[in-house]
CSV table of N, CA and C in Angstrom, one decimal:
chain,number,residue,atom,x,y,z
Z,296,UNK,N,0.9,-1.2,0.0
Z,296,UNK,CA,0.0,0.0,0.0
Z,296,UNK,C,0.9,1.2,0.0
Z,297,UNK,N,0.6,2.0,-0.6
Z,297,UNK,CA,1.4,3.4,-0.6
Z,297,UNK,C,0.9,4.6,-0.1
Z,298,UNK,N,1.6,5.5,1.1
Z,298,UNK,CA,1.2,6.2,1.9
Z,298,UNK,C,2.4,7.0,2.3
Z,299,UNK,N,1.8,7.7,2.7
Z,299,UNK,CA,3.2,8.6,4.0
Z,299,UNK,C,2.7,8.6,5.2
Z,300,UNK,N,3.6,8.5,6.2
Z,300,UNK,CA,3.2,8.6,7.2
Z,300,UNK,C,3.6,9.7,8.1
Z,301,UNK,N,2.7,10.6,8.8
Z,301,UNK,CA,3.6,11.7,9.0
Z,301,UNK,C,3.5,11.5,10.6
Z,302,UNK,N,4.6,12.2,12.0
Z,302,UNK,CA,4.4,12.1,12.9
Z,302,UNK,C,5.3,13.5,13.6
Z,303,UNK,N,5.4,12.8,14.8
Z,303,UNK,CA,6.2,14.1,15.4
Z,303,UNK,C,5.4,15.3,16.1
Z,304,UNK,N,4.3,15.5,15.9
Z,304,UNK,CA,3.9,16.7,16.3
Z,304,UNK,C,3.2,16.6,17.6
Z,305,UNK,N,3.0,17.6,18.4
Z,305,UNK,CA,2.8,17.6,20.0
Z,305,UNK,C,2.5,18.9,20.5
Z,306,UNK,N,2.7,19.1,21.6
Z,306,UNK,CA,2.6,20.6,22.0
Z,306,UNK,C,3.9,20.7,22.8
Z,307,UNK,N,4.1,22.0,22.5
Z,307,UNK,CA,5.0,22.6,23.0
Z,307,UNK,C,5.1,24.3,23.1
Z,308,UNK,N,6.1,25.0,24.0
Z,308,UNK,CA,6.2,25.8,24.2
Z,308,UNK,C,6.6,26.9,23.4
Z,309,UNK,N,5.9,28.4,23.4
Z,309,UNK,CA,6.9,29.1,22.4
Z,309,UNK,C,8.5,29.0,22.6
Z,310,UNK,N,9.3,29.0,21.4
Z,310,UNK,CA,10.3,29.0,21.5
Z,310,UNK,C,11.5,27.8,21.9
Z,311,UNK,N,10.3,26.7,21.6
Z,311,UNK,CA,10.7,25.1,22.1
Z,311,UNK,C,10.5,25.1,20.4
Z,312,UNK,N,11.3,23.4,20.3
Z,312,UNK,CA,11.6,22.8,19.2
Z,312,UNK,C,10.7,21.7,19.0
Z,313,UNK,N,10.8,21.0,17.7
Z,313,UNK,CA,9.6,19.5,17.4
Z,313,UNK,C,10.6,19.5,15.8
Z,314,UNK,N,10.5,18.0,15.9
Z,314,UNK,CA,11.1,17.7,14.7
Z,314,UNK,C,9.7,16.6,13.8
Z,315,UNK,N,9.5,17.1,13.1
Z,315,UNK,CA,8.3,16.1,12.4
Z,315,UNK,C,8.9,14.9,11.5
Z,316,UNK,N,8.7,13.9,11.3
Z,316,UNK,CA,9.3,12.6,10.3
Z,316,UNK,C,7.9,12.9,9.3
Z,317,UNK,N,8.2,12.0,7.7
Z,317,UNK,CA,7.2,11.4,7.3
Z,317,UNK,C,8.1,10.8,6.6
Z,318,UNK,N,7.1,9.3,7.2
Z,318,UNK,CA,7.7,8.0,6.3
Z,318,UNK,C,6.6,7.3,4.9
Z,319,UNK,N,7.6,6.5,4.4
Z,319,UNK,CA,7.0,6.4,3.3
Z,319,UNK,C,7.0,5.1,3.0
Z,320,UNK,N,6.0,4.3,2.7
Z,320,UNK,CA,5.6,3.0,2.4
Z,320,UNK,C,5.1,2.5,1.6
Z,321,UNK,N,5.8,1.3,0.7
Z,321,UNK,CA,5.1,1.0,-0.6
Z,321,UNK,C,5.8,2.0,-2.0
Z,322,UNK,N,6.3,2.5,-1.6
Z,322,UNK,CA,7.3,3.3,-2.9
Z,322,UNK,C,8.8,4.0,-2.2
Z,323,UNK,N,9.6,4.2,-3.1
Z,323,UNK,CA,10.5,5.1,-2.5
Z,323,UNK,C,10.6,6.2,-2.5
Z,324,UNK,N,11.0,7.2,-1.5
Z,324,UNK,CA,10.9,8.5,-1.2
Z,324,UNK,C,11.8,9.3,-2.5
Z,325,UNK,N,12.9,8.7,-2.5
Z,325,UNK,CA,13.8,9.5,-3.3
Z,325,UNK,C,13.5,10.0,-4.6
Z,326,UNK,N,13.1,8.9,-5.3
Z,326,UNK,CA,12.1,9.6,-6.8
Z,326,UNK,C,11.1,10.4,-6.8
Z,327,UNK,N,10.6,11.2,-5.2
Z,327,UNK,CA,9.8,12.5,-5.5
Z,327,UNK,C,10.2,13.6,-4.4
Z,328,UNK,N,9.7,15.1,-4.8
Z,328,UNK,CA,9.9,16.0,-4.4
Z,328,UNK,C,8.8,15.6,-3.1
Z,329,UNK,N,9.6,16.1,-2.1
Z,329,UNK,CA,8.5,16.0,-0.8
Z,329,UNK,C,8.7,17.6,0.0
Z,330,UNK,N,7.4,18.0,0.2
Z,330,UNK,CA,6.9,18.6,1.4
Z,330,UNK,C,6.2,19.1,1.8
Z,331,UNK,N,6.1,20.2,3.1
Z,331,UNK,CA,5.1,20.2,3.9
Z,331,UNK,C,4.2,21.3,4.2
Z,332,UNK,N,2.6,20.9,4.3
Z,332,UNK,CA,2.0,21.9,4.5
Z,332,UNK,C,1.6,21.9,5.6
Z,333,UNK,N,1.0,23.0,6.1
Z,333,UNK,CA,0.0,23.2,7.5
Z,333,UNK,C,-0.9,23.7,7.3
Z,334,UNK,N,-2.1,23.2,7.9
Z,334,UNK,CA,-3.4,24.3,7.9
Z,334,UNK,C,-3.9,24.5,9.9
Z,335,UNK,N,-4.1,25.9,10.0
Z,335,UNK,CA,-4.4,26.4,10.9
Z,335,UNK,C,-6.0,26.3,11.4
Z,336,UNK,N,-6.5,25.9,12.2
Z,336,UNK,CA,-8.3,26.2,12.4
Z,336,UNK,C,-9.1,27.2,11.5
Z,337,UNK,N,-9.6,27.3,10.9
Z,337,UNK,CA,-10.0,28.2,10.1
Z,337,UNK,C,-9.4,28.9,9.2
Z,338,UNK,N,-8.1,28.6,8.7
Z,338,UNK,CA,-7.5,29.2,7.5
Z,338,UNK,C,-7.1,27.9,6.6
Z,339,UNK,N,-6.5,28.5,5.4
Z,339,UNK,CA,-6.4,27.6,4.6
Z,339,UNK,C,-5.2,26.6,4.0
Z,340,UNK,N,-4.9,26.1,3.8
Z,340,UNK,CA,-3.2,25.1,3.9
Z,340,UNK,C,-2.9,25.8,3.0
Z,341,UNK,N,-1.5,25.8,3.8
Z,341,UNK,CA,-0.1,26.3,3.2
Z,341,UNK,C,0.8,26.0,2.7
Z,342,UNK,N,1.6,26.0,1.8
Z,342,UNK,CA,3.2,25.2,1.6
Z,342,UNK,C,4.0,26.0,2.7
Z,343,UNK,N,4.3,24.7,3.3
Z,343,UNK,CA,5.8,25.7,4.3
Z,343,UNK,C,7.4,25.4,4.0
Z,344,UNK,N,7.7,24.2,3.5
Z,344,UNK,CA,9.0,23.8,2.5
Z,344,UNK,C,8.5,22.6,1.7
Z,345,UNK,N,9.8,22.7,0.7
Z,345,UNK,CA,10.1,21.7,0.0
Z,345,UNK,C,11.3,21.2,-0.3
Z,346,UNK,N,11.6,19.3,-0.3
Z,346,UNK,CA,13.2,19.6,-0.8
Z,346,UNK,C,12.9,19.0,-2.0
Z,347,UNK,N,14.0,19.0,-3.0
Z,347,UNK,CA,13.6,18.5,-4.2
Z,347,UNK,C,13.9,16.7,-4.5
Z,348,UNK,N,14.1,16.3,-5.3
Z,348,UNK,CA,14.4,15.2,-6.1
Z,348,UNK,C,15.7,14.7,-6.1
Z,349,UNK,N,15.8,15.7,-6.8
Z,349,UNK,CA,17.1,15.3,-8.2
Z,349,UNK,C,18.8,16.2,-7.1
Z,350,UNK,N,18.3,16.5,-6.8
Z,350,UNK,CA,20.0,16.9,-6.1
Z,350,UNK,C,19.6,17.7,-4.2
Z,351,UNK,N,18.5,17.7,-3.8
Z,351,UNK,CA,18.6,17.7,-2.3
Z,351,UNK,C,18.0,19.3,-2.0
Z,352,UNK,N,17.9,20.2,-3.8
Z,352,UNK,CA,17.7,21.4,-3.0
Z,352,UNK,C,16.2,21.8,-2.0
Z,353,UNK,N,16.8,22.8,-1.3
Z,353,UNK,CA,15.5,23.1,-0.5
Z,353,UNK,C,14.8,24.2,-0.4
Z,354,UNK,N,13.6,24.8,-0.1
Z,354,UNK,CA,13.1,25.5,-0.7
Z,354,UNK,C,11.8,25.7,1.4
Z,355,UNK,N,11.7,27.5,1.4
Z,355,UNK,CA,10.9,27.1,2.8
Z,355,UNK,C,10.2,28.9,2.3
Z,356,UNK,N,9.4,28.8,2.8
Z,356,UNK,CA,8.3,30.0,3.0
Z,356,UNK,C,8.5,31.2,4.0
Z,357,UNK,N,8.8,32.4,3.6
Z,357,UNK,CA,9.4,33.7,4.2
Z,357,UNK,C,9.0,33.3,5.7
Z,358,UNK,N,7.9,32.6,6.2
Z,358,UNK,CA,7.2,32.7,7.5
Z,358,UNK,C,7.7,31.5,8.5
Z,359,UNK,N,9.1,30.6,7.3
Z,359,UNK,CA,9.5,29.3,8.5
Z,359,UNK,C,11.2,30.2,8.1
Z,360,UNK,N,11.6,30.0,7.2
Z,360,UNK,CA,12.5,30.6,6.7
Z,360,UNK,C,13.6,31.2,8.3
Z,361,UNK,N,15.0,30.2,7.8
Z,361,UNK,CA,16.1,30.4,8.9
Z,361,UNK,C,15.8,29.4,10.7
Z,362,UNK,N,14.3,29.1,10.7
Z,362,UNK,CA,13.8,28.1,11.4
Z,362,UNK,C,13.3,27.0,11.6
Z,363,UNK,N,12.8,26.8,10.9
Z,363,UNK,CA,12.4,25.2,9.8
Z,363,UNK,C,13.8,24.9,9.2
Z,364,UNK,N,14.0,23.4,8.8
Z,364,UNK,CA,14.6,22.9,8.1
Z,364,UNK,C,14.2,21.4,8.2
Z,365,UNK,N,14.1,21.0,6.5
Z,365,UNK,CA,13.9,20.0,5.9
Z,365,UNK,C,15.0,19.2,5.7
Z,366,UNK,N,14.9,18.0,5.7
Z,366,UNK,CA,15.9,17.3,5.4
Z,366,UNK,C,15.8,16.0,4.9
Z,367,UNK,N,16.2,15.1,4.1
Z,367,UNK,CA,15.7,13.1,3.8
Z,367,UNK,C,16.8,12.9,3.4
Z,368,UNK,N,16.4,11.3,4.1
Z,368,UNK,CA,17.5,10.5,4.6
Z,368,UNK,C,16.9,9.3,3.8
Z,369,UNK,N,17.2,9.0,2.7
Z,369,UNK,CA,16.9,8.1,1.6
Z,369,UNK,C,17.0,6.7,2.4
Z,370,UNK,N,17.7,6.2,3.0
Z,370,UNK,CA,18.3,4.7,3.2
Z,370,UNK,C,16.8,4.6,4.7
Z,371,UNK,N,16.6,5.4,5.5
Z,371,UNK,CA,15.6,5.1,6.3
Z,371,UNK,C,14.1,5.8,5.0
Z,372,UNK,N,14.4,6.3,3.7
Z,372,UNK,CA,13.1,6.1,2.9
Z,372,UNK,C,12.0,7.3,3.8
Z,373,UNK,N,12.8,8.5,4.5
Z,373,UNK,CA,11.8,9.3,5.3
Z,373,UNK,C,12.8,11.1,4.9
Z,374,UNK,N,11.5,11.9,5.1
Z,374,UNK,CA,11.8,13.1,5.3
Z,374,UNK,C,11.3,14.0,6.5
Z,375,UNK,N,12.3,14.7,6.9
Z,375,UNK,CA,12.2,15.1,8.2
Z,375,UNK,C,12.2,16.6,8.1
Z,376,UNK,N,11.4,17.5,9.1
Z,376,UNK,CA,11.6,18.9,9.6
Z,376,UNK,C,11.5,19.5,10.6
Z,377,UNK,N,12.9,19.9,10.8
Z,377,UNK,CA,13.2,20.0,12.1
Z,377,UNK,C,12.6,22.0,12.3
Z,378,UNK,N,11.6,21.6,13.5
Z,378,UNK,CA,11.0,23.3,13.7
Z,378,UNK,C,12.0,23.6,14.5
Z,379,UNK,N,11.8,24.7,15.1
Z,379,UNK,CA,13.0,25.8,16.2
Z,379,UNK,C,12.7,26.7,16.4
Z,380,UNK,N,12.4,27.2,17.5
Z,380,UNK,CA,11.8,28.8,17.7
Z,380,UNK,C,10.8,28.9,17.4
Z,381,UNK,N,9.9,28.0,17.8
Z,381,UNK,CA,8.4,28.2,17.5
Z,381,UNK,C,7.5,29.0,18.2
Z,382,UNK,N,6.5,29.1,16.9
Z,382,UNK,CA,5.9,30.5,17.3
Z,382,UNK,C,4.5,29.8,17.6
Z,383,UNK,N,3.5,31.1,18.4
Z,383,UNK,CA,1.8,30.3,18.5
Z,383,UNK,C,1.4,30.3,16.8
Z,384,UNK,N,1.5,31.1,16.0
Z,384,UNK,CA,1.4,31.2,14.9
Z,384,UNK,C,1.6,29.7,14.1
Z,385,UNK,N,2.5,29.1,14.2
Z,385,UNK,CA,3.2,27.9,13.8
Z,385,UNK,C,2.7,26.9,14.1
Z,386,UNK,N,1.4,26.5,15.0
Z,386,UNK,CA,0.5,26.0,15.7
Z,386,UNK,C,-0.9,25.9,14.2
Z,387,UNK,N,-0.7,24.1,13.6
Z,387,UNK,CA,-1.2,23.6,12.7
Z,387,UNK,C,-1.1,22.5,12.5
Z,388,UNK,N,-1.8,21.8,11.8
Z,388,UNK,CA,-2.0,19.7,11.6
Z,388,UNK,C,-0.6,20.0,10.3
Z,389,UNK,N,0.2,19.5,10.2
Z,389,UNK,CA,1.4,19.7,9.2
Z,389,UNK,C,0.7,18.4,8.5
Z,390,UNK,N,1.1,18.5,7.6
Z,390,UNK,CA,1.1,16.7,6.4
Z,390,UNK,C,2.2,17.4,5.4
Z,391,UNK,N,2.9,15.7,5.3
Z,391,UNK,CA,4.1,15.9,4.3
Z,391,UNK,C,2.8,15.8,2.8
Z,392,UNK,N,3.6,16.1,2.0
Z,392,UNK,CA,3.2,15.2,0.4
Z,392,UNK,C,4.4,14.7,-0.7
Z,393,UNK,N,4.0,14.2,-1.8
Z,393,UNK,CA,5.5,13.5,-2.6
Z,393,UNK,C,4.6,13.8,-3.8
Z,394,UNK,N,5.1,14.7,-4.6
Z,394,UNK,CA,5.1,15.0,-5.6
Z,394,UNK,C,6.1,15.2,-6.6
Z,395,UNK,N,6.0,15.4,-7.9
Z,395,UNK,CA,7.2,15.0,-8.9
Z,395,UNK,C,8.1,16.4,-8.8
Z,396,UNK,N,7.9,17.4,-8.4
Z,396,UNK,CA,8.7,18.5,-8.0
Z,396,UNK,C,8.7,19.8,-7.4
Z,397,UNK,N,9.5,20.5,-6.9
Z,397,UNK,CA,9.4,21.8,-6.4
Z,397,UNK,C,8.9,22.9,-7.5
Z,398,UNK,N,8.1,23.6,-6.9
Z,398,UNK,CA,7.8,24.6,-7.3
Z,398,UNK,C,8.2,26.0,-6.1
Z,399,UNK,N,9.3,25.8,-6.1
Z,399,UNK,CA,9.8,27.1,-5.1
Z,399,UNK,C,9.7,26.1,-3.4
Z,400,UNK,N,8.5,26.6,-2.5
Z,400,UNK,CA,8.6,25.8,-1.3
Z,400,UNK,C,7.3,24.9,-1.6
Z,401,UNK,N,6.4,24.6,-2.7
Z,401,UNK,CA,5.1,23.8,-2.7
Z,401,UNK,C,5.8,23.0,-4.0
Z,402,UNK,N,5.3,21.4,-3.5
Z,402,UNK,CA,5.3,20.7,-4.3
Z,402,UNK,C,4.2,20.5,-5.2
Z,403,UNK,N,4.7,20.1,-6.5
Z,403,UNK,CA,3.4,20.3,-7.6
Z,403,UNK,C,3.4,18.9,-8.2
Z,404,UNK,N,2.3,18.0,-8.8
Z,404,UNK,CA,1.7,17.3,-9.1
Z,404,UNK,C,2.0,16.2,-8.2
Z,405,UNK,N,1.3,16.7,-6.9
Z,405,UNK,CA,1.3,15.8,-5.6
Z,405,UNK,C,0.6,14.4,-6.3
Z,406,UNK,N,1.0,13.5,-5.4
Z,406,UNK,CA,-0.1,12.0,-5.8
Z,406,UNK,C,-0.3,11.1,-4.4
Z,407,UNK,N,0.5,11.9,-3.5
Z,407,UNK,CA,0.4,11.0,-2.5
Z,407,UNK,C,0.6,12.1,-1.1
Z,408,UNK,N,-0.8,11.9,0.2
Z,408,UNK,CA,-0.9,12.7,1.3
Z,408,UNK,C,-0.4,12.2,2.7
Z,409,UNK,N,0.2,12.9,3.3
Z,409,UNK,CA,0.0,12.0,4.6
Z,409,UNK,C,-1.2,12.9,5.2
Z,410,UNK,N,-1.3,12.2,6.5
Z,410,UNK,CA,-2.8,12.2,6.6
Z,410,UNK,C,-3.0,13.1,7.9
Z,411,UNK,N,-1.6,14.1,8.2
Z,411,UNK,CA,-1.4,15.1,9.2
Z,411,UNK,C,-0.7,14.8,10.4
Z,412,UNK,N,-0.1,15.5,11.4
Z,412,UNK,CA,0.2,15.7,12.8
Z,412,UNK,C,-0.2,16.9,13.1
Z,413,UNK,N,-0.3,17.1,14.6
Z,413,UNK,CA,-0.9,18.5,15.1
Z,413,UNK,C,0.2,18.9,15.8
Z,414,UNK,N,0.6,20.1,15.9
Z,414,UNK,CA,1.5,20.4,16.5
Z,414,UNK,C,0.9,21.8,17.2
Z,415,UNK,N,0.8,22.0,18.7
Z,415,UNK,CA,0.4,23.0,19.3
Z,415,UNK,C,1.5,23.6,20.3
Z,416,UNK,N,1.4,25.0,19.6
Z,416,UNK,CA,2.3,25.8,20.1
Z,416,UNK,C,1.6,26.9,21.6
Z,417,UNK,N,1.9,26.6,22.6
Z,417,UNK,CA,1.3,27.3,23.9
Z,417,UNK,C,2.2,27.1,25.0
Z,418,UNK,N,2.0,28.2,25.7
Z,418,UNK,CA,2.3,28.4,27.2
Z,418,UNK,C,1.9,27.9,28.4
């Protein structure tokens, strides 16, 4: 069966860290561009990075940008992003996706969702 599986997310404090995984099952990670959006309670999903394919580049949205970082680790078949300095702002269900490539920080002709983590940012 082919999926992602995304995890990692929790609550935590402003300015506390969370590293999110999504793993991948039933295909291999490396033949697609993967990454990650968030949607907040009442707004609408976002691209917040992406790394690419074909040589590792990475790609993050002015609003994670210098504090987020994406990264995959082909041989465990998973991609990871590591938060930092989190804000209440930053406080959303994240899901990876695997699509055939970057389009800046959103990947474009997604074909496969994970199915979210929550990550809550509070005091």
């Amino acid at each position: 069966q082919v999926q992602l599986v995304d995890s990692g997310g929790g609550l935590v404090q402003p300015g506390g860290s969370l590293r999110l995984s999504c793993a991948a099952s039933g295909f291999t990670l490396d033949y697609y561009a993967i990454g990650w959006f968030r949607q907040a309670p009442g707004k609408e999903r976002e691209g917040v990075s992406c790394i690419s394919r074909s040589d590792g580049s990475t790609y993050y949205a002015d609003s994670v940008k210098g504090r987020f970082t994406i990264s995959r680790d082909n041989a465990k078949n998973t991609v990871y992003l590591q938060m930092a300095s989190l804000k209440p702002e930053d406080a959303a269900v994240y899901s990876c996706a695997a699509g055939l490539a970057c389009s800046g920080y959103v990947p474009w002709g997604v074909s496969v969702w994970g199915k979210g983590t929550l990550v809550t940012v509070s005091s």
